[in-house]
Short mmCIF file of C-alpha atoms in Angstrom, two decimals:
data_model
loop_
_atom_site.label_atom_id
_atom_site.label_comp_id
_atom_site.label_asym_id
_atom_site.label_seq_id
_atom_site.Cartn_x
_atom_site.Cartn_y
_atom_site.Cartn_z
CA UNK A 10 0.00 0.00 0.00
CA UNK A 11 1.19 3.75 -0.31
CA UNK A 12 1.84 5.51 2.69
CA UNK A 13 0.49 8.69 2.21
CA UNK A 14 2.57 10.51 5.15
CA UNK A 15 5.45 12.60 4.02
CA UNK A 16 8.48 12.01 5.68
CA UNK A 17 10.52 14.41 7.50
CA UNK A 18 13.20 14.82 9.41
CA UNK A 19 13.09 17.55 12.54
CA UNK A 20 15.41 18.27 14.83
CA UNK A 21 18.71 20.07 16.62
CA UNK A 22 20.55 16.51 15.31
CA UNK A 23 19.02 16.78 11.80
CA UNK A 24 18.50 19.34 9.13
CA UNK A 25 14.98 19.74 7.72
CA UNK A 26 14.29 17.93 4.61
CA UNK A 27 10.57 16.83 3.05
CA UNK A 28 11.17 13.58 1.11
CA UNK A 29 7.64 13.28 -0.15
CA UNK A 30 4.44 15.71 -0.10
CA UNK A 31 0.68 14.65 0.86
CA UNK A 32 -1.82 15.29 3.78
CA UNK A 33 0.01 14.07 7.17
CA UNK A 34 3.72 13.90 8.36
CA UNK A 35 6.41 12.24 9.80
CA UNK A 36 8.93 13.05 11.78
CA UNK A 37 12.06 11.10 12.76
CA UNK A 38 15.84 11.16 13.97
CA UNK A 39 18.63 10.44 11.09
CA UNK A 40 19.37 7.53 13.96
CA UNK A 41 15.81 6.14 13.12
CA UNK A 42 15.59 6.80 9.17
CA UNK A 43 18.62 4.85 8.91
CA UNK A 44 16.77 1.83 11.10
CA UNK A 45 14.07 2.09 9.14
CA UNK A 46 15.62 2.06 6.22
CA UNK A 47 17.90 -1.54 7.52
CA UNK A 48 14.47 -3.16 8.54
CA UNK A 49 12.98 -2.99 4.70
CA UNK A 50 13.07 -5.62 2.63
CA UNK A 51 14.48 -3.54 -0.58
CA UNK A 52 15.42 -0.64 1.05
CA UNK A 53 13.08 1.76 0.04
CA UNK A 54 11.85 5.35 1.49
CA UNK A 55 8.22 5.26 2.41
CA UNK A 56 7.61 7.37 -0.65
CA UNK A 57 8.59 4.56 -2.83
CA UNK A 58 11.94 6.15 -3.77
CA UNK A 59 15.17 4.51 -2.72
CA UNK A 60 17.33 5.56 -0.12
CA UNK A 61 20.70 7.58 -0.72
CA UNK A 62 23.46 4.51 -0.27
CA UNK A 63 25.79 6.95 0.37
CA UNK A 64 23.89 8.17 3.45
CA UNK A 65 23.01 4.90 5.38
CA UNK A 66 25.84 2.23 3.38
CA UNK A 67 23.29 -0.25 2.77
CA UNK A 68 22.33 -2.19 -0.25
CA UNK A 69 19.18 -2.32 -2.38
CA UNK A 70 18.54 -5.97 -2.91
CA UNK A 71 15.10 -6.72 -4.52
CA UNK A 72 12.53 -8.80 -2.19
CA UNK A 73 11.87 -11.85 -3.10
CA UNK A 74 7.91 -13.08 -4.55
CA UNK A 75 8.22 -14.75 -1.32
CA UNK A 76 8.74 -12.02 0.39
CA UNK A 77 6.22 -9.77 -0.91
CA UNK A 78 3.93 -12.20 -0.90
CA UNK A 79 4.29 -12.37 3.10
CA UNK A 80 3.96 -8.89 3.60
CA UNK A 81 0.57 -9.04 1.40
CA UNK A 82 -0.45 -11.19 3.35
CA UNK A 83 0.59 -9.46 6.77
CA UNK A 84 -1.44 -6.38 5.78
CA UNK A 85 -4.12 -8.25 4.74
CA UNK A 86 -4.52 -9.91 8.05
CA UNK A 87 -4.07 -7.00 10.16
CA UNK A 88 -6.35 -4.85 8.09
CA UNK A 89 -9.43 -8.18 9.06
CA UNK A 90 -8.07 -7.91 12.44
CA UNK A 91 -8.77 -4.12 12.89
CA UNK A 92 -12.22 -4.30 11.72
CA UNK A 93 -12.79 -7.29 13.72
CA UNK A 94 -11.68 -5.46 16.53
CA UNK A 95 -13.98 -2.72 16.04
CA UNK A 96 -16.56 -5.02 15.74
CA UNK A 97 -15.92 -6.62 19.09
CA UNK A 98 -16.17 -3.16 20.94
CA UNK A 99 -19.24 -2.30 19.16
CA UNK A 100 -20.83 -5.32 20.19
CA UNK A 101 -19.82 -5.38 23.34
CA UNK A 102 -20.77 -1.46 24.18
CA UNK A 103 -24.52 -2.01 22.29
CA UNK A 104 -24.47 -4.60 24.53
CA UNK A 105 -23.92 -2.82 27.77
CA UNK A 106 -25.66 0.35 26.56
CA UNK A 107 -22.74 1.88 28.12
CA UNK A 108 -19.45 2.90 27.01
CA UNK A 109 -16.85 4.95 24.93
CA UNK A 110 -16.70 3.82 21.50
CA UNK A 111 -14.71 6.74 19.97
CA UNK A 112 -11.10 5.36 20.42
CA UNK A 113 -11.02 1.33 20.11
CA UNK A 114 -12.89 2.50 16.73
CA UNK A 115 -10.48 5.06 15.88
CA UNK A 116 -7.25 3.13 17.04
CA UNK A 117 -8.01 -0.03 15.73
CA UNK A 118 -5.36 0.32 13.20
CA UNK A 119 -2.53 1.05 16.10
CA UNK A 120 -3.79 -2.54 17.84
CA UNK A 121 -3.25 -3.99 15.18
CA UNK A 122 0.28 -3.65 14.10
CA UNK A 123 0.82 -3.32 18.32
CA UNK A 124 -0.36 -6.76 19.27
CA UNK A 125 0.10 -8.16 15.62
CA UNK A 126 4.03 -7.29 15.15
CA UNK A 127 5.54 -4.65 17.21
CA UNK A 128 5.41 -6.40 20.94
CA UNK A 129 6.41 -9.07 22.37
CA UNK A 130 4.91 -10.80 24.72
CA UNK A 131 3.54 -14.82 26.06
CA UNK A 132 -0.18 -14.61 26.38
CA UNK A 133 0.29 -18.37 28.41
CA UNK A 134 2.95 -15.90 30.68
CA UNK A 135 1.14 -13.06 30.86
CA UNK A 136 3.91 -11.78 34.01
CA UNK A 137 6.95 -12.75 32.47
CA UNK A 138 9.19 -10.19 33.11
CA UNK A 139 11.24 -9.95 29.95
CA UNK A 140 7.28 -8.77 28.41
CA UNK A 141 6.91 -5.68 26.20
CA UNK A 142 4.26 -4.13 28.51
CA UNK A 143 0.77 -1.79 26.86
CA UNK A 144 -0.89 0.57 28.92
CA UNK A 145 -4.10 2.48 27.94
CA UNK A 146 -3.86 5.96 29.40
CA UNK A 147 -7.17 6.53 27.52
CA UNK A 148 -8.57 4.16 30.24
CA UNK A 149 -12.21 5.03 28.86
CA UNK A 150 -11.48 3.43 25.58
CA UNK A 151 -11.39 -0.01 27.63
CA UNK A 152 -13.06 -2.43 24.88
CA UNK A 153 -9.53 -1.42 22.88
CA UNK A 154 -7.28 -3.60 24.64
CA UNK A 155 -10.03 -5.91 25.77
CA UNK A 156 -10.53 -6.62 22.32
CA UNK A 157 -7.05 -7.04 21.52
CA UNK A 158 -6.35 -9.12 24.19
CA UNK A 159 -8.94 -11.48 23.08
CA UNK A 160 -7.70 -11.68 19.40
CA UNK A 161 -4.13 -12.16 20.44
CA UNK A 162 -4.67 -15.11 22.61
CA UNK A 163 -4.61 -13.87 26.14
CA UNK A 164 -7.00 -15.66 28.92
CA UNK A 165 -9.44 -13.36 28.20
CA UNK A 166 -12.65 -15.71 27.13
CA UNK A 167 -15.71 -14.24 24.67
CA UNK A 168 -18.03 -14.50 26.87
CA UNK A 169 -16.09 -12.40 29.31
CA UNK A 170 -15.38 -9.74 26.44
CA UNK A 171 -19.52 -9.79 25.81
CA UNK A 172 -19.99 -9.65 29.83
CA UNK A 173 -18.33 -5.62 29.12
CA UNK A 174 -18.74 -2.94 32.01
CA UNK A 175 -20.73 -5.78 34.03
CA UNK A 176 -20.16 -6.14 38.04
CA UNK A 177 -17.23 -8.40 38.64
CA UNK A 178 -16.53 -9.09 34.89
CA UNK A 179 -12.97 -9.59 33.52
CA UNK A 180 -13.79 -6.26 31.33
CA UNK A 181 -14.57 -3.22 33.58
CA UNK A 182 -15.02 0.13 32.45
CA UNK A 183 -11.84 0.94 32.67
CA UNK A 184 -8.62 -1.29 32.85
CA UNK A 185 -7.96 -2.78 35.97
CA UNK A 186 -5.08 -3.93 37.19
CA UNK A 187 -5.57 -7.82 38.94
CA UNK A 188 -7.32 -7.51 42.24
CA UNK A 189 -9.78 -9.19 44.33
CA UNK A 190 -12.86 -7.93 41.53
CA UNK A 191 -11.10 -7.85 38.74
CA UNK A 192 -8.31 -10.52 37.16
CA UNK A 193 -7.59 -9.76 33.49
CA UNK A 194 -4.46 -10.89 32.28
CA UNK A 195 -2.38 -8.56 30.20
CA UNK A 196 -3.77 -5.42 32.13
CA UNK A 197 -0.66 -3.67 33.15
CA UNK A 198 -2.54 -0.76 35.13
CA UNK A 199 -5.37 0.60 36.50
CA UNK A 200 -6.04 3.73 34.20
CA UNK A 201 -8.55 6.14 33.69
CA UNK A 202 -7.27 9.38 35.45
CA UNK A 203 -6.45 11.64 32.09
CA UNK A 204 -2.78 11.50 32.07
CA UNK A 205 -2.19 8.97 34.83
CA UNK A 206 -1.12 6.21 32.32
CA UNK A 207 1.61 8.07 30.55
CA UNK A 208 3.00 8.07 33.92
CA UNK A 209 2.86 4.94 34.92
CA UNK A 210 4.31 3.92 31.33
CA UNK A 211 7.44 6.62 32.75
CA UNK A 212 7.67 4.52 35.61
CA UNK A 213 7.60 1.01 33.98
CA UNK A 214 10.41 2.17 31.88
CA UNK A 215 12.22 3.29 34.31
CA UNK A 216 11.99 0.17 36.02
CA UNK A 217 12.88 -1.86 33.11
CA UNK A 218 16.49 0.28 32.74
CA UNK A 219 17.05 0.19 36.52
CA UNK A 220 16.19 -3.84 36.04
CA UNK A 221 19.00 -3.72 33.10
CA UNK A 222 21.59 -2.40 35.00
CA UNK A 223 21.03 -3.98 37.86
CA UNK A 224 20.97 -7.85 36.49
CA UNK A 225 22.32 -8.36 33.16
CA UNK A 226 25.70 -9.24 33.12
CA UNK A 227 28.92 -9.23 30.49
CA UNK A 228 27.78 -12.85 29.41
CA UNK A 229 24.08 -12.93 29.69
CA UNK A 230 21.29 -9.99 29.11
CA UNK A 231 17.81 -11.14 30.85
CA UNK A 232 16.10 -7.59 30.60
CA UNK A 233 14.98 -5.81 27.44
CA UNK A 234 11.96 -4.90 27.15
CA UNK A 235 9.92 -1.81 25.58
CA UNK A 236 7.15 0.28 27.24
CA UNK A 237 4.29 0.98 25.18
CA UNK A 238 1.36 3.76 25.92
CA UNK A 239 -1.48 4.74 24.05
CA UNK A 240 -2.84 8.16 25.77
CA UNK A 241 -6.21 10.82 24.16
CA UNK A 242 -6.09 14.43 23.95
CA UNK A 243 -7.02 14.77 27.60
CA UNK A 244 -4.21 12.70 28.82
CA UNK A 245 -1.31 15.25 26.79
CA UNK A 246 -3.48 18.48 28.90
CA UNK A 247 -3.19 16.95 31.83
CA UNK A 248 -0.06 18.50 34.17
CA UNK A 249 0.81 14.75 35.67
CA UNK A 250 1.90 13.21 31.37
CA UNK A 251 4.02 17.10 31.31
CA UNK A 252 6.04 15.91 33.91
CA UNK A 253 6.55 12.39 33.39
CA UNK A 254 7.43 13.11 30.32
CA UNK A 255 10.34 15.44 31.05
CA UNK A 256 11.75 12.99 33.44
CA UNK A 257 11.28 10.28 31.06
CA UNK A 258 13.54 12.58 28.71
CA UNK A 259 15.95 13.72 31.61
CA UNK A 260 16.53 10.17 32.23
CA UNK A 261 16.64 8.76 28.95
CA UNK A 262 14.44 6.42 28.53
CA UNK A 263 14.62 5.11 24.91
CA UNK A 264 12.82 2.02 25.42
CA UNK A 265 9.34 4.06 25.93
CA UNK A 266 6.88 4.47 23.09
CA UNK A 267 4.23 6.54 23.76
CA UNK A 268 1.17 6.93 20.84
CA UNK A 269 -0.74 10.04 20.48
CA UNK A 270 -4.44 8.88 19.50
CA UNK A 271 -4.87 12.49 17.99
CA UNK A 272 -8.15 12.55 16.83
CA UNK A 273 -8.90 15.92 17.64
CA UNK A 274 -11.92 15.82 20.11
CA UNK A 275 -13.05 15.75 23.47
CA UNK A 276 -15.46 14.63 25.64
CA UNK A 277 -17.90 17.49 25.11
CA UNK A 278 -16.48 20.01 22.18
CA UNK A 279 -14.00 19.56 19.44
CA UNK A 280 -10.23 19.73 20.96
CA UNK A 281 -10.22 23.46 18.96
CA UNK A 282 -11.83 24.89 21.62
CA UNK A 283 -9.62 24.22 24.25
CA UNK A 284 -6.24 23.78 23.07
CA UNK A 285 -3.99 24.75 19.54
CA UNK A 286 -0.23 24.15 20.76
CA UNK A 287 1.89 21.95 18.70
CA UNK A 288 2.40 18.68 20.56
CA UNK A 289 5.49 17.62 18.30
CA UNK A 290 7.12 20.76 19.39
CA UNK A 291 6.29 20.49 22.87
CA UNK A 292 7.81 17.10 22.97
CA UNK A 293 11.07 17.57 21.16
CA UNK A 294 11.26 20.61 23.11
CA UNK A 295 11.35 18.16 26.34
CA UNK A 296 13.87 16.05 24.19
CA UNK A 297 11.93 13.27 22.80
CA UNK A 298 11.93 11.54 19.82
CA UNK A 299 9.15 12.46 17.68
CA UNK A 300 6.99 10.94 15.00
CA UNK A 301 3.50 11.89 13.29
CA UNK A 302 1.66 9.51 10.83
CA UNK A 303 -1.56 8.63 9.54
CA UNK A 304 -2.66 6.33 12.43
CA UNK A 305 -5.09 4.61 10.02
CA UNK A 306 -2.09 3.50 7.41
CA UNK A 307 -1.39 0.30 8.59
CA UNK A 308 2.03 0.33 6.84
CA UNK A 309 2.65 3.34 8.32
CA UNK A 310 2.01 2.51 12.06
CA UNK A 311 3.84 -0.80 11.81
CA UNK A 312 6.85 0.42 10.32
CA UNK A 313 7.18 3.52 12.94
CA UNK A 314 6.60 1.17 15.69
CA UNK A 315 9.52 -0.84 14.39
CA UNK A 316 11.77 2.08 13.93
CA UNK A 317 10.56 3.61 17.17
CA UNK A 318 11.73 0.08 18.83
CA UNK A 319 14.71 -0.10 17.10
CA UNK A 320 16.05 3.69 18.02
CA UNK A 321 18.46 3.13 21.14
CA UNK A 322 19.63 7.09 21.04
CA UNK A 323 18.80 7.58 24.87
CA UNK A 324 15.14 9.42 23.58
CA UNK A 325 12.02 8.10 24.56
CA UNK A 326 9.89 8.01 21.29
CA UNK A 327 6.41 10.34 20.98
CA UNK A 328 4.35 9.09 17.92
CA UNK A 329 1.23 11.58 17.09
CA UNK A 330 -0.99 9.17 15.47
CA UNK A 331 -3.69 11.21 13.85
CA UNK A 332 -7.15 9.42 13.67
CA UNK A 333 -10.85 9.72 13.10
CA UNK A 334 -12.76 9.32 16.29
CA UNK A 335 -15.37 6.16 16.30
CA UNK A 336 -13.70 5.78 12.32
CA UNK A 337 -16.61 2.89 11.00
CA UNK A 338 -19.63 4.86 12.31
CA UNK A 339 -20.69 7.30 10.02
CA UNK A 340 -23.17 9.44 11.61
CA UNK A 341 -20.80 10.34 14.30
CA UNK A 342 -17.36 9.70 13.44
CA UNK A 343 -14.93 12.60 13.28
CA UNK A 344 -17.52 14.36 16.21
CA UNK A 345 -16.98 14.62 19.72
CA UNK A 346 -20.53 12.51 19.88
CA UNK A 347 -18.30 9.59 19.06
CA UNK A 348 -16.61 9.86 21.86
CA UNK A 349 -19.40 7.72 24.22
CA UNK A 350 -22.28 5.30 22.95
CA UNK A 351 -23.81 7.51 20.62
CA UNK A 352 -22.87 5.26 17.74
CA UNK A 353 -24.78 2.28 19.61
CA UNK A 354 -28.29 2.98 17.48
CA UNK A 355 -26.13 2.36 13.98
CA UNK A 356 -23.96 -0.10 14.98
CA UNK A 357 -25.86 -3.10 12.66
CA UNK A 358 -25.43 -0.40 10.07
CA UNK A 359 -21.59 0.20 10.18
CA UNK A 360 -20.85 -3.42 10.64
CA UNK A 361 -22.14 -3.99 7.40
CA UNK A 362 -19.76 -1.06 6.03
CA UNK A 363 -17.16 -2.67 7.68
CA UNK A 364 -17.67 -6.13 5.96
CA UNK A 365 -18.65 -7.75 8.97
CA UNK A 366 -20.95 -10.58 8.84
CA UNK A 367 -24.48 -10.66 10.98
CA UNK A 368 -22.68 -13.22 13.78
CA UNK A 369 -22.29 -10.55 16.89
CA UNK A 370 -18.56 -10.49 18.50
CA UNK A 371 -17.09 -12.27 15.36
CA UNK A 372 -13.50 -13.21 15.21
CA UNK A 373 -12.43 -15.13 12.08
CA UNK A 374 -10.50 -18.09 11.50
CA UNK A 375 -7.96 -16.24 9.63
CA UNK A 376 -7.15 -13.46 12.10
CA UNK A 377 -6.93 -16.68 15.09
CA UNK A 378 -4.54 -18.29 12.45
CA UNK A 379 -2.76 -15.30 11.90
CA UNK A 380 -2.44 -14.62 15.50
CA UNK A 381 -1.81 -18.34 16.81
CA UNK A 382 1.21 -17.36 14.20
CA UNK A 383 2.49 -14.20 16.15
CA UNK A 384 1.88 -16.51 19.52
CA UNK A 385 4.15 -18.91 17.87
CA UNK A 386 6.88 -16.09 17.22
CA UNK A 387 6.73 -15.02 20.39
CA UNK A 388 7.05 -18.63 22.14
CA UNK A 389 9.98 -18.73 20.37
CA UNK A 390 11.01 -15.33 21.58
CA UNK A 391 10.26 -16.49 24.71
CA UNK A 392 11.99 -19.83 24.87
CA UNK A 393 15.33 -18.86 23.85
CA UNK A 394 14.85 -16.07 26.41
CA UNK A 395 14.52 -19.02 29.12
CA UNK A 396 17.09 -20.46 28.24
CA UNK A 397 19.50 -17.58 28.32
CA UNK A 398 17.82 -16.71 31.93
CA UNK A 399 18.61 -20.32 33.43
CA UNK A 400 22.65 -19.97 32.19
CA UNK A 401 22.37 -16.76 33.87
CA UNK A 402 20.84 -18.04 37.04
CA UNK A 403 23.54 -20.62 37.28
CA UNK A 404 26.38 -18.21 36.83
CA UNK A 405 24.76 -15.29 39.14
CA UNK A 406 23.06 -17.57 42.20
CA UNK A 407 23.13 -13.97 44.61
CA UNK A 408 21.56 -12.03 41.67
CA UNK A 409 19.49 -14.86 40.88
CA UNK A 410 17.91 -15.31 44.33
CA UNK A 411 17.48 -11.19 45.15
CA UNK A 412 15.54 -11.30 41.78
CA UNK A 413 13.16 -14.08 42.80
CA UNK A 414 12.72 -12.79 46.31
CA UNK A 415 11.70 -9.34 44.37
CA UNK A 416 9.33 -11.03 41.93
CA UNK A 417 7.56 -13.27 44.68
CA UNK A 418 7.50 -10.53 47.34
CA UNK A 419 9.76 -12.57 49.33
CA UNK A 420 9.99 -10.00 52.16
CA UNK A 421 12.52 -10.82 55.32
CA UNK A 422 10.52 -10.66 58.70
CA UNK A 423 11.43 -8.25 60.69
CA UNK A 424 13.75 -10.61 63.46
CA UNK A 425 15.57 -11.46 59.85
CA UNK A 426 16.11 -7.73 58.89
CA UNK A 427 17.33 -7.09 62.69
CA UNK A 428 19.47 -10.00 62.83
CA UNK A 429 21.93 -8.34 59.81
CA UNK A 430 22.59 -5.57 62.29
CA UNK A 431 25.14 -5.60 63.88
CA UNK A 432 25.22 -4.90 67.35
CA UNK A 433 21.38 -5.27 67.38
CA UNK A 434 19.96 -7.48 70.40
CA UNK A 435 16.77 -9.25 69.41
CA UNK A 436 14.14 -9.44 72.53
#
């Protein structure tokens, strides 16, 4: 497919050059053009026209059939997916009555290549440490990751995802993290405070570099991961995501991804009447890298996800997806009345525009074999990464055992914590 973003690169690193002209645009780092540009298959610019050799000193191969062929596919699957997803939150909120259907609607494209290619995770491990971790700032937007859960394989059963917003269901109102009502696996944090969830992805990053210097070792790296937030309008007014996100910079946290769902609305008015800064600038003012793209171009999405992953240039990565709210819903898409269940009367309607057949909460067998195929990646993923962590248990026992005792919660009593004093007389 054509992209139809134009490319650009922005910054005090980079001089200002537009390699292709159309309605949106996107903004990267010479450090992530070049990535990009190593991750195609003929390495192309996502104009179509290839890449100065003399720049990045890489060749221009052609893909194979086979190749090609694949990545049909790929889009092909994830394009089903998305409107399957939609499908499953409009379902689920007619269902309920209740509900915001603006953004799992208008994001469905960013699940897609999110769950589909760009993290990596074990839905049978849902805790395993080494995890690429998702958190929806736009809490509201709930049936978005519910639904993507579902598709992708987690625990998360159909008749829990059609059970949405009901008491004690695995599929709140907003994200919960697992408590004594609520257990959904894959549910990083509890998130519906505007802003709250960018900072929480802050701190989950952090934790991930502290975890990184702390326990890998010369021989053997156990830690990894990438931080991944998807955060509304309200979230990027709120003061709490304007500080997190200058310590995130301050601190350097390159392995966070944070997505802009910019669709331009809020809960009562259109975001014009309450805000006109420039976002991009704000954030590479704070020293982020930053990225803006159609957030409906699958190809698009995926392959800034991937270059956003790939960038280690000690910047956390901003990506200003822009969207149409409740996108599949025609009488209120691109309106602020998108935002809640307003859609719910036309919902038979815009299933039908999406190709969706009369079956309620449909999930093909395509997008579950596609899926059971990125489950099967990610086992792999997974497996060597056990591996690696029992050599490194072996060779670190100390590390090894203060890790476990973290991860369990294995807290001394406090006779044990008084008996490493010295001096200290125990009564």
């Amino acid at each position: 497919s054509v992209i139809r973003s134009p490319l650009y690169c922005r910054g005090k690193d980079s001089q200002l050059g537009l390699f292709n002209s159309g309605l949106d645009t996107m903004k990267f780092s010479m450090y992530t053009l070049a990535a990009t540009a190593l991750m195609a298959g003929p390495v192309m610019g996502f104009a179509g026209a290839p890449l100065r050799n003399a720049a990045f000193g890489v060749s221009t191969r052609p893909a194979s059939k086979l190749n090609m062929s694949t990545v049909v596919d790929t889009k092909a699957a994830l394009a089903t997916a998305a409107n399957e997803a939609r499908g499953l939150a409009m379902d689920s909120i007619a269902a309920a009555k209740s509900g915001h259907m603006g953004l799992p609607l208008g994001a469905a494209e960013i699940g897609a290549p999110l769950y589909g290619s760009a993290m990596t995770y074990n839905p049978s491990d849902p805790t395993w440490i080494n995890r690429d971790r998702f958190i929806l700032s736009a809490g509201h937007g709930s049936m978005f990751i519910y639904s993507w859960l579902h598709i992708a394989g987690y625990d998360l059963p159909l008749e829990e995802v059609k059970n949405f917003r009901q008491h004690n269901s695995m599929t709140p109102g907003h994200p919960e993290f697992p408590n004594s009502e609520h257990t959904t696996p894959g549910v990083e944090s509890t998130t519906g405070p505007l802003g709250q969830g960018v900072a929480n992805a802050v701190g989950l990053a952090l934790s991930e570099k502290m975890a990184e210097a702390v326990y890998n070792t010369a021989d053997h790296k156990i830690f990894g991961h990438h931080v991944f937030a998807l955060a509304g309008d309200g979230c990027f007014q709120e003061g709490v995501s304007s500080e997190a996100a200058c310590f995130a910079a301050h601190e350097k946290l390159d392995n966070l991804i944070v997505m802009h769902d910019a669709n331009e609305v809020t809960l009562a008015k259109m975001a014009e009447y309450t805000q006109s800064e420039d976002i991009i600038a704000r954030y590479e003012a704070y020293g982020w890298e930053t990225y803006e793209i159609d957030g409906h171009d699958l190809d698009a999405v995926e392959k800034t996800l991937a270059a956003a992953k790939a960038s280690k240039n000690g910047k956390p990565k901003f990506i200003k997806c822009n969207t149409i709210i409740g996108k599949g819903v025609e009488e209120v898409e691109g309106t602020n009345a998108a935002h809640g269940e307003a859609g719910v009367p036309y919902v038979d309607g815009a299933r039908k525009g999406l190709g969706l057949p009369d079956e309620k909460w449909f999930v093909s067998p395509g997008t579950k074999d596609f899926f059971k195929g990125v489950q099967d990646k990610n086992k792999a993923t997974y497996d060597e990464w056990q591996t690696t962590y029992a050599a490194w248990a072996a060779a670190n026992p100390d590390l090894s055992k203060q890790l476990t005792d973290a991860v369990e919660d294995n807290v001394p009593t406090a006779e044990e914590l008084c008996a490493t004093i010295p001096g200290t007389i125990i009564l």
